[in-house]
Amino acid sequence: MVVPHPNDVFEQLRNSIRDLEGTRRVRDVLPFGDPVIDSKLPGGGLVLGALHEVAGGGSDSLHAATAGLFAAGIAARTKGKVLWCSRRSDIFYPALAQVGLTPDRMIFVEPDNDNDVLSVFEEALRHGGLGAVICEMVRLPMTESRRLHLAAERTKTIGIAVRRWRRLAEAVDFGQPTAATTRWRVSPLPSDPLPVPGIGRTRWQLELIRVKAGECADFEVEACDGKGYVRVPSNTVDRPFSKAFG
């Protein structure tokens, strides 16, 4: 049985009182910079002091390469150092640099087990001096996710849980409820065609599966640029779902 931290209990009570009084504070957000995406998020962007959840779709379910780049692009748009926690030492730094997250901003931690991943995640969020905290994890139980969310809320640090599984059977855990403010699934799509032979800009299918106080949405986007921004191509805006993703 996990005993809640006293500070977490007090913070939950304060938030409940603010809700009852109608004085809940306006929270800072990190916009994506694309009006199509930002219009679907309460406040016009990702809440900074909150936990967010990302997973890869399709062939990216196990490797989480696309999901990791999406998370890295978000972190690239924050200020300060970014802590990345993973049990696997297979981060490809040149790819992260291409989406704006350069090695000089990164602190990499490689814990021995899944419990240590959660401990590092929570302590890093409680620190309050980081731009973002990204942790690759297999499981994200509700109780632990609440602790992570409260730690992020207290320091206004964005926390991103990149769900990365060892086998496909574990991916069913992604459907379980968590305290994350948003839940995303990112799948690779064929790159943008060019008028001449060559490889165009990578595209992703971006699914906003869950968002507090908002509605789910799907986007076809051009992958993160050198500053971490994704973009909905003009030829896909307002297209029916069947044509955009069929």
mmCIF file of C-alpha atoms in Angstrom:
data_model
loop_
_atom_site.group_PDB
_atom_site.id
_atom_site.type_symbol
_atom_site.label_atom_id
_atom_site.label_comp_id
_atom_site.label_asym_id
_atom_site.label_seq_id
_atom_site.Cartn_x
_atom_site.Cartn_y
_atom_site.Cartn_z
ATOM 1 C CA MET A 1 0.000 0.000 0.000
ATOM 2 C CA VAL A 2 1.385 3.395 -1.034
ATOM 3 C CA VAL A 3 0.945 6.106 1.614
ATOM 4 C CA PRO A 4 0.322 9.549 0.054
ATOM 5 C CA HIS A 5 2.883 12.232 0.840
ATOM 6 C CA PRO A 6 1.415 14.796 3.299
ATOM 7 C CA ASN A 7 2.155 17.649 0.892
ATOM 8 C CA ASP A 8 0.187 15.840 -1.833
ATOM 9 C CA VAL A 9 -2.841 15.529 0.445
ATOM 10 C CA PHE A 10 -2.716 19.235 1.335
ATOM 11 C CA GLU A 11 -2.382 20.219 -2.324
ATOM 12 C CA GLN A 12 -5.397 18.114 -3.265
ATOM 13 C CA LEU A 13 -7.429 19.769 -0.507
ATOM 14 C CA ARG A 14 -6.364 23.250 -1.651
ATOM 15 C CA ASN A 15 -7.376 22.475 -5.238
ATOM 16 C CA SER A 16 -10.745 21.116 -4.082
ATOM 17 C CA ILE A 17 -11.383 24.295 -2.091
ATOM 18 C CA ARG A 18 -10.434 26.473 -5.094
ATOM 19 C CA ASP A 19 -12.848 24.497 -7.286
ATOM 20 C CA LEU A 20 -15.674 24.962 -4.794
ATOM 21 C CA GLU A 21 -14.955 28.679 -4.479
ATOM 22 C CA GLY A 22 -14.546 29.131 -8.221
ATOM 23 C CA THR A 23 -11.065 30.586 -7.736
ATOM 24 C CA ARG A 24 -8.951 27.896 -9.378
ATOM 25 C CA ARG A 25 -5.872 29.669 -10.745
ATOM 26 C CA VAL A 26 -5.202 30.047 -14.448
ATOM 27 C CA ARG A 27 -2.414 27.674 -15.382
ATOM 28 C CA ASP A 28 0.501 28.439 -17.685
ATOM 29 C CA VAL A 29 0.535 26.584 -20.995
ATOM 30 C CA LEU A 30 3.054 25.712 -23.704
ATOM 31 C CA PRO A 31 1.473 26.249 -27.154
ATOM 32 C CA PHE A 32 2.283 24.003 -30.101
ATOM 33 C CA GLY A 33 2.267 27.093 -32.289
ATOM 34 C CA ASP A 34 -0.342 25.691 -34.678
ATOM 35 C CA PRO A 35 -3.859 27.121 -34.229
ATOM 36 C CA VAL A 36 -5.515 23.880 -35.350
ATOM 37 C CA ILE A 37 -3.877 21.920 -32.505
ATOM 38 C CA ASP A 38 -3.864 24.663 -29.870
ATOM 39 C CA SER A 39 -7.592 25.310 -30.375
ATOM 40 C CA LYS A 40 -8.297 21.779 -29.112
ATOM 41 C CA LEU A 41 -6.396 22.312 -25.856
ATOM 42 C CA PRO A 42 -7.930 24.248 -22.934
ATOM 43 C CA GLY A 43 -5.898 27.422 -22.499
ATOM 44 C CA GLY A 44 -4.384 27.100 -25.975
ATOM 45 C CA GLY A 45 -1.536 24.697 -25.210
ATOM 46 C CA LEU A 46 -0.109 21.994 -22.981
ATOM 47 C CA VAL A 47 -0.377 22.756 -19.280
ATOM 48 C CA LEU A 48 3.167 23.280 -17.963
ATOM 49 C CA GLY A 49 2.649 22.220 -14.360
ATOM 50 C CA ALA A 50 1.145 18.849 -15.230
ATOM 51 C CA LEU A 51 1.778 15.259 -16.239
ATOM 52 C CA HIS A 52 1.291 14.288 -19.884
ATOM 53 C CA GLU A 53 1.340 10.815 -21.422
ATOM 54 C CA VAL A 54 2.655 9.799 -24.863
ATOM 55 C CA ALA A 55 2.890 6.455 -26.653
ATOM 56 C CA GLY A 56 3.823 5.280 -30.111
ATOM 57 C CA GLY A 57 1.238 3.741 -32.412
ATOM 58 C CA GLY A 58 1.510 0.976 -34.975
ATOM 59 C CA SER A 59 5.084 -0.144 -35.582
ATOM 60 C CA ASP A 60 6.298 2.428 -33.035
ATOM 61 C CA SER A 61 4.533 0.780 -30.073
ATOM 62 C CA LEU A 62 7.645 -0.984 -28.764
ATOM 63 C CA HIS A 63 10.468 1.299 -29.854
ATOM 64 C CA ALA A 64 8.660 4.591 -29.099
ATOM 65 C CA ALA A 65 11.019 6.431 -31.449
ATOM 66 C CA THR A 66 8.301 8.669 -32.883
ATOM 67 C CA ALA A 67 6.725 9.181 -29.453
ATOM 68 C CA GLY A 68 10.139 10.085 -28.058
ATOM 69 C CA LEU A 69 10.748 12.673 -30.771
ATOM 70 C CA PHE A 70 7.330 14.195 -30.136
ATOM 71 C CA ALA A 71 8.156 14.448 -26.417
ATOM 72 C CA ALA A 72 11.598 15.859 -27.207
ATOM 73 C CA GLY A 73 10.029 18.550 -29.401
ATOM 74 C CA ILE A 74 7.795 19.609 -26.517
ATOM 75 C CA ALA A 75 10.769 19.720 -24.136
ATOM 76 C CA ALA A 76 12.800 21.692 -26.681
ATOM 77 C CA ARG A 77 10.286 24.544 -26.426
ATOM 78 C CA THR A 78 10.771 24.871 -22.659
ATOM 79 C CA LYS A 79 13.554 26.773 -20.914
ATOM 80 C CA GLY A 80 16.265 25.106 -18.853
ATOM 81 C CA LYS A 81 17.745 21.640 -18.583
ATOM 82 C CA VAL A 82 15.732 18.563 -19.559
ATOM 83 C CA LEU A 83 16.057 15.345 -17.576
ATOM 84 C CA TRP A 84 15.492 12.162 -19.582
ATOM 85 C CA CYS A 85 15.074 8.947 -17.606
ATOM 86 C CA SER A 86 15.171 5.512 -19.258
ATOM 87 C CA ARG A 87 16.251 1.983 -18.429
ATOM 88 C CA ARG A 88 17.623 1.604 -21.966
ATOM 89 C CA SER A 89 20.740 3.398 -23.122
ATOM 90 C CA ASP A 90 19.662 3.708 -26.764
ATOM 91 C CA ILE A 91 18.888 7.413 -27.103
ATOM 92 C CA PHE A 92 19.983 8.713 -30.514
ATOM 93 C CA TYR A 93 21.115 12.234 -29.707
ATOM 94 C CA PRO A 94 21.433 13.491 -33.334
ATOM 95 C CA ALA A 95 17.699 12.802 -33.840
ATOM 96 C CA LEU A 96 16.816 14.757 -30.690
ATOM 97 C CA ALA A 97 19.015 17.632 -31.838
ATOM 98 C CA GLN A 98 17.109 17.734 -35.140
ATOM 99 C CA VAL A 99 13.899 18.505 -33.220
ATOM 100 C CA GLY A 100 15.579 21.203 -31.133
ATOM 101 C CA LEU A 101 16.691 19.275 -28.019
ATOM 102 C CA THR A 102 20.470 19.565 -28.059
ATOM 103 C CA PRO A 103 22.781 17.404 -25.869
ATOM 104 C CA ASP A 104 24.000 20.407 -23.837
ATOM 105 C CA ARG A 105 20.488 20.771 -22.384
ATOM 106 C CA MET A 106 20.052 17.115 -21.443
ATOM 107 C CA ILE A 107 20.622 15.180 -18.235
ATOM 108 C CA PHE A 108 20.324 11.441 -18.846
ATOM 109 C CA VAL A 109 19.514 9.031 -16.004
ATOM 110 C CA GLU A 110 19.469 5.223 -16.392
ATOM 111 C CA PRO A 111 17.845 3.561 -13.333
ATOM 112 C CA ASP A 112 18.128 -0.155 -12.553
ATOM 113 C CA ASN A 113 14.407 -0.959 -12.281
ATOM 114 C CA ASP A 114 10.906 0.383 -12.916
ATOM 115 C CA ASN A 115 10.421 1.513 -9.307
ATOM 116 C CA ASP A 116 13.544 3.650 -9.549
ATOM 117 C CA VAL A 117 12.185 5.220 -12.750
ATOM 118 C CA LEU A 118 9.130 6.423 -10.822
ATOM 119 C CA SER A 119 11.304 7.695 -7.961
ATOM 120 C CA VAL A 120 13.577 9.642 -10.318
ATOM 121 C CA PHE A 121 10.546 11.039 -12.156
ATOM 122 C CA GLU A 122 8.927 12.331 -8.966
ATOM 123 C CA GLU A 123 12.102 13.765 -7.446
ATOM 124 C CA ALA A 124 13.018 15.533 -10.689
ATOM 125 C CA LEU A 125 9.555 17.112 -10.875
ATOM 126 C CA ARG A 126 9.756 18.183 -7.231
ATOM 127 C CA HIS A 127 13.155 19.814 -7.844
ATOM 128 C CA GLY A 128 11.605 22.703 -9.720
ATOM 129 C CA GLY A 129 14.725 23.806 -11.574
ATOM 130 C CA LEU A 130 14.207 21.861 -14.802
ATOM 131 C CA GLY A 131 12.512 22.835 -18.030
ATOM 132 C CA ALA A 132 10.953 19.398 -18.507
ATOM 133 C CA VAL A 133 11.203 15.843 -17.234
ATOM 134 C CA ILE A 134 10.753 12.928 -19.647
ATOM 135 C CA CYS A 135 10.623 9.341 -18.415
ATOM 136 C CA GLU A 136 10.228 6.163 -20.448
ATOM 137 C CA MET A 137 8.070 3.718 -18.517
ATOM 138 C CA VAL A 138 6.191 0.457 -18.952
ATOM 139 C CA ARG A 139 3.462 0.921 -16.339
ATOM 140 C CA LEU A 140 1.868 4.079 -14.939
ATOM 141 C CA PRO A 141 -0.522 3.166 -12.079
ATOM 142 C CA MET A 142 -3.146 5.703 -11.067
ATOM 143 C CA THR A 143 -1.758 6.306 -7.563
ATOM 144 C CA GLU A 144 1.761 6.978 -8.818
ATOM 145 C CA SER A 145 0.492 9.151 -11.666
ATOM 146 C CA ARG A 146 -1.367 11.340 -9.156
ATOM 147 C CA ARG A 147 1.848 11.852 -7.197
ATOM 148 C CA LEU A 148 3.703 12.788 -10.376
ATOM 149 C CA HIS A 149 0.966 15.191 -11.451
ATOM 150 C CA LEU A 150 0.902 16.927 -8.065
ATOM 151 C CA ALA A 151 4.704 17.246 -8.038
ATOM 152 C CA ALA A 152 4.591 18.821 -11.513
ATOM 153 C CA GLU A 153 1.757 21.139 -10.519
ATOM 154 C CA ARG A 154 3.631 22.366 -7.469
ATOM 155 C CA THR A 155 6.789 23.373 -9.373
ATOM 156 C CA LYS A 156 5.125 24.212 -12.740
ATOM 157 C CA THR A 157 7.429 21.700 -14.428
ATOM 158 C CA ILE A 158 6.055 19.753 -17.375
ATOM 159 C CA GLY A 159 6.322 15.986 -16.946
ATOM 160 C CA ILE A 160 6.053 13.634 -19.940
ATOM 161 C CA ALA A 161 5.624 9.894 -19.487
ATOM 162 C CA VAL A 162 6.700 8.131 -22.686
ATOM 163 C CA ARG A 163 5.086 4.704 -22.555
ATOM 164 C CA ARG A 164 7.545 2.154 -23.894
ATOM 165 C CA TRP A 165 6.798 -1.540 -23.657
ATOM 166 C CA ARG A 166 9.040 -4.582 -23.837
ATOM 167 C CA ARG A 167 6.381 -6.691 -25.595
ATOM 168 C CA LEU A 168 3.108 -5.930 -27.365
ATOM 169 C CA ALA A 169 1.018 -7.638 -24.679
ATOM 170 C CA GLU A 170 2.035 -4.889 -22.225
ATOM 171 C CA ALA A 171 0.595 -2.167 -24.461
ATOM 172 C CA VAL A 172 -2.932 -2.887 -23.167
ATOM 173 C CA ASP A 173 -1.922 -0.945 -20.049
ATOM 174 C CA PHE A 174 -2.167 2.249 -22.115
ATOM 175 C CA GLY A 175 -5.935 2.015 -21.877
ATOM 176 C CA GLN A 176 -5.916 2.150 -18.081
ATOM 177 C CA PRO A 177 -6.876 5.474 -16.417
ATOM 178 C CA THR A 178 -4.121 7.778 -15.142
ATOM 179 C CA ALA A 179 -3.964 11.296 -13.724
ATOM 180 C CA ALA A 180 -2.268 12.653 -16.866
ATOM 181 C CA THR A 181 -3.769 15.903 -18.177
ATOM 182 C CA THR A 182 -3.372 14.772 -21.791
ATOM 183 C CA ARG A 183 -2.772 11.420 -23.443
ATOM 184 C CA TRP A 184 -1.282 11.256 -26.952
ATOM 185 C CA ARG A 185 -0.539 8.526 -29.480
ATOM 186 C CA VAL A 186 1.943 9.277 -32.273
ATOM 187 C CA SER A 187 2.284 7.058 -35.343
ATOM 188 C CA PRO A 188 4.633 7.435 -38.325
ATOM 189 C CA LEU A 189 3.108 8.247 -41.727
ATOM 190 C CA PRO A 190 4.651 8.379 -45.219
ATOM 191 C CA SER A 191 6.740 11.503 -45.648
ATOM 192 C CA ASP A 192 5.553 14.541 -47.566
ATOM 193 C CA PRO A 193 5.998 13.927 -51.334
ATOM 194 C CA LEU A 194 8.419 16.176 -53.179
ATOM 195 C CA PRO A 195 8.142 17.421 -56.791
ATOM 196 C CA VAL A 196 11.593 15.907 -57.408
ATOM 197 C CA PRO A 197 13.089 12.558 -56.315
ATOM 198 C CA GLY A 198 13.952 12.618 -52.609
ATOM 199 C CA ILE A 199 12.550 12.273 -49.118
ATOM 200 C CA GLY A 200 10.256 14.994 -47.837
ATOM 201 C CA ARG A 201 9.543 16.084 -44.291
ATOM 202 C CA THR A 202 8.365 13.281 -42.029
ATOM 203 C CA ARG A 203 4.680 13.198 -41.136
ATOM 204 C CA TRP A 204 2.941 11.806 -38.061
ATOM 205 C CA GLN A 205 -0.570 10.812 -37.165
ATOM 206 C CA LEU A 206 -1.119 12.632 -33.892
ATOM 207 C CA GLU A 207 -4.024 11.448 -31.757
ATOM 208 C CA LEU A 208 -5.167 13.394 -28.723
ATOM 209 C CA ILE A 209 -6.827 10.475 -26.965
ATOM 210 C CA ARG A 210 -7.647 12.256 -23.727
ATOM 211 C CA VAL A 211 -7.562 15.836 -22.462
ATOM 212 C CA LYS A 212 -9.023 17.192 -19.243
ATOM 213 C CA ALA A 213 -11.788 19.736 -19.857
ATOM 214 C CA GLY A 214 -11.466 19.208 -23.600
ATOM 215 C CA GLU A 215 -12.341 16.925 -26.503
ATOM 216 C CA CYS A 216 -10.351 14.232 -28.295
ATOM 217 C CA ALA A 217 -8.943 15.058 -31.727
ATOM 218 C CA ASP A 218 -6.816 13.658 -34.553
ATOM 219 C CA PHE A 219 -4.264 15.484 -36.669
ATOM 220 C CA GLU A 220 -1.959 14.700 -39.546
ATOM 221 C CA VAL A 221 1.130 16.791 -38.852
ATOM 222 C CA GLU A 222 4.555 17.493 -40.220
ATOM 223 C CA ALA A 223 7.075 16.230 -37.664
ATOM 224 C CA CYS A 224 8.934 18.573 -35.314
ATOM 225 C CA ASP A 225 11.207 21.118 -36.947
ATOM 226 C CA GLY A 226 14.531 22.334 -35.564
ATOM 227 C CA LYS A 227 12.771 24.271 -32.794
ATOM 228 C CA GLY A 228 10.389 21.511 -31.715
ATOM 229 C CA TYR A 229 7.260 22.723 -33.511
ATOM 230 C CA VAL A 230 4.860 20.451 -35.383
ATOM 231 C CA ARG A 231 2.565 21.824 -38.075
ATOM 232 C CA VAL A 232 -0.727 20.768 -39.621
ATOM 233 C CA PRO A 233 -0.181 21.001 -43.409
ATOM 234 C CA SER A 234 -2.574 23.358 -45.153
ATOM 235 C CA ASN A 235 -3.770 20.589 -47.485
ATOM 236 C CA THR A 236 -5.037 18.508 -44.525
ATOM 237 C CA VAL A 237 -6.849 21.217 -42.551
ATOM 238 C CA ASP A 238 -10.607 20.553 -42.315
ATOM 239 C CA ARG A 239 -10.303 17.339 -44.336
ATOM 240 C CA PRO A 240 -12.689 14.525 -43.343
ATOM 241 C CA PHE A 241 -11.078 11.896 -41.106
ATOM 242 C CA SER A 242 -11.499 9.156 -43.711
ATOM 243 C CA LYS A 243 -9.578 11.139 -46.328
ATOM 244 C CA ALA A 244 -6.895 12.413 -43.975
ATOM 245 C CA PHE A 245 -6.068 9.005 -42.513
ATOM 246 C CA GLY A 246 -7.558 6.535 -44.934
#
